[in-house]
Amino acid sequence: MLNLRGCGTAIVTPFLADGALDEKSLRALVAWQIESGINFLVPCGTTGESPTLSGAEQKRVVEITIEASRGKVPVLAGAGGNDTAHVIKMAREFEVLGANGILSVSPYYNK
């Protein structure tokens, strides 16, 4: 079982002027967070713009975060959304990528 202590950051997702994911800036942000002493990272969390990312973009953000953190801190991949089946699919994909866990909310606005 993953035992998280300390402070974790729901990191922002940086974009280029054309709306594409800014992979270089994301890697730099992950490195800066770790150098600054963060205890764990949450890509695609509440501040990670996940509602506006495609599934492929969301997966890439998590993949880059895992690669850039190089096991120095745990990564909890944000997998929330309105589509339960999609959330389950993403959570399983994040597990395969090597995420240490997920952060998810129940599908909001829907009963």
Short mmCIF file of C-alpha atoms in Angstrom, two decimals:
data_model
loop_
_atom_site.label_atom_id
_atom_site.label_comp_id
_atom_site.label_asym_id
_atom_site.label_seq_id
_atom_site.Cartn_x
_atom_site.Cartn_y
_atom_site.Cartn_z
CA MET A 1 0.00 0.00 0.00
CA LEU A 2 1.26 3.46 -0.92
CA ASN A 3 1.79 5.63 2.14
CA LEU A 4 1.76 9.29 1.15
CA ARG A 5 3.02 11.92 3.55
CA GLY A 6 3.90 15.53 3.08
CA CYS A 7 2.89 17.87 0.33
CA GLY A 8 1.78 16.87 -3.15
CA THR A 9 1.21 19.17 -6.07
CA ALA A 10 -1.58 18.94 -8.61
CA ILE A 11 0.66 20.33 -11.32
CA VAL A 12 -0.58 22.55 -14.13
CA THR A 13 -0.39 21.36 -17.70
CA PRO A 14 1.66 23.76 -19.84
CA PHE A 15 0.64 24.43 -23.44
CA LEU A 16 2.29 26.00 -26.46
CA ALA A 17 0.75 28.99 -28.26
CA ASP A 18 -0.91 26.65 -30.77
CA GLY A 19 -2.67 24.71 -27.97
CA ALA A 20 -0.38 21.68 -28.08
CA LEU A 21 1.09 20.16 -24.94
CA ASP A 22 4.39 21.83 -24.03
CA GLU A 23 6.37 18.69 -23.18
CA LYS A 24 9.64 20.53 -22.52
CA SER A 25 8.01 22.87 -19.99
CA LEU A 26 6.20 19.97 -18.33
CA ARG A 27 9.49 18.12 -17.83
CA ALA A 28 11.07 21.30 -16.41
CA LEU A 29 8.10 21.80 -14.08
CA VAL A 30 8.38 18.24 -12.76
CA ALA A 31 12.12 18.67 -12.18
CA TRP A 32 11.57 22.00 -10.39
CA GLN A 33 8.88 20.50 -8.16
CA ILE A 34 11.19 17.66 -7.13
CA GLU A 35 14.17 19.98 -6.60
CA SER A 36 11.92 22.17 -4.43
CA GLY A 37 11.15 19.25 -2.13
CA ILE A 38 7.65 18.16 -3.15
CA ASN A 39 6.68 14.74 -1.77
CA PHE A 40 4.46 13.54 -4.63
CA LEU A 41 3.04 14.77 -7.94
CA VAL A 42 -0.49 14.73 -9.33
CA PRO A 43 -0.59 15.26 -13.11
CA CYS A 44 -4.08 15.86 -14.53
CA GLY A 45 -5.42 16.74 -11.09
CA THR A 46 -7.88 19.55 -10.54
CA THR A 47 -5.45 22.20 -11.80
CA GLY A 48 -4.13 20.02 -14.61
CA GLU A 49 -6.79 20.92 -17.19
CA SER A 50 -7.87 17.29 -17.54
CA PRO A 51 -11.44 18.17 -18.63
CA THR A 52 -9.97 19.94 -21.68
CA LEU A 53 -7.42 17.27 -22.60
CA SER A 54 -8.07 14.43 -25.00
CA GLY A 55 -7.49 10.92 -23.65
CA ALA A 56 -4.22 10.76 -25.59
CA GLU A 57 -3.05 14.10 -24.18
CA GLN A 58 -3.99 13.08 -20.64
CA LYS A 59 -2.08 9.83 -21.02
CA ARG A 60 0.95 11.70 -22.41
CA VAL A 61 0.97 14.16 -19.49
CA VAL A 62 1.01 11.27 -17.02
CA GLU A 63 3.65 9.42 -19.04
CA ILE A 64 5.95 12.46 -19.14
CA THR A 65 5.48 13.08 -15.41
CA ILE A 66 6.40 9.47 -14.60
CA GLU A 67 9.44 9.60 -16.93
CA ALA A 68 10.63 12.98 -15.66
CA SER A 69 10.23 12.08 -11.98
CA ARG A 70 12.42 8.98 -12.46
CA GLY A 71 11.01 7.31 -9.36
CA LYS A 72 12.19 10.12 -7.07
CA VAL A 73 8.64 10.85 -5.89
CA PRO A 74 5.34 8.98 -6.27
CA VAL A 75 3.03 9.98 -9.10
CA LEU A 76 -0.74 9.92 -8.58
CA ALA A 77 -2.38 10.23 -11.98
CA GLY A 78 -5.57 12.29 -12.14
CA ALA A 79 -8.33 10.18 -13.66
CA GLY A 80 -11.55 12.05 -12.91
CA GLY A 81 -14.42 12.80 -15.26
CA ASN A 82 -18.08 12.38 -16.13
CA ASP A 83 -17.65 9.18 -18.15
CA THR A 84 -17.15 6.33 -15.69
CA ALA A 85 -16.02 3.88 -18.38
CA HIS A 86 -13.42 6.38 -19.63
CA VAL A 87 -12.16 7.00 -16.08
CA ILE A 88 -11.73 3.25 -15.53
CA LYS A 89 -9.92 2.91 -18.87
CA MET A 90 -7.57 5.77 -18.05
CA ALA A 91 -6.87 4.44 -14.54
CA ARG A 92 -5.89 1.08 -16.01
CA GLU A 93 -3.66 2.75 -18.61
CA PHE A 94 -2.00 4.85 -15.91
CA GLU A 95 -1.27 1.69 -13.94
CA VAL A 96 0.46 0.19 -16.98
CA LEU A 97 2.49 3.39 -17.41
CA GLY A 98 3.77 3.00 -13.86
CA ALA A 99 1.68 5.48 -11.87
CA ASN A 100 1.85 4.79 -8.15
CA GLY A 101 -1.87 5.47 -7.77
CA ILE A 102 -4.71 7.58 -9.09
CA LEU A 103 -6.64 10.57 -7.92
CA SER A 104 -10.26 10.42 -8.98
CA VAL A 105 -13.58 11.98 -8.18
CA SER A 106 -16.98 10.44 -8.67
CA PRO A 107 -18.52 11.54 -11.94
CA TYR A 108 -19.77 14.99 -11.12
CA TYR A 109 -23.08 16.56 -12.16
CA ASN A 110 -24.49 13.13 -12.96
CA LYS A 111 -26.40 10.81 -10.68
#
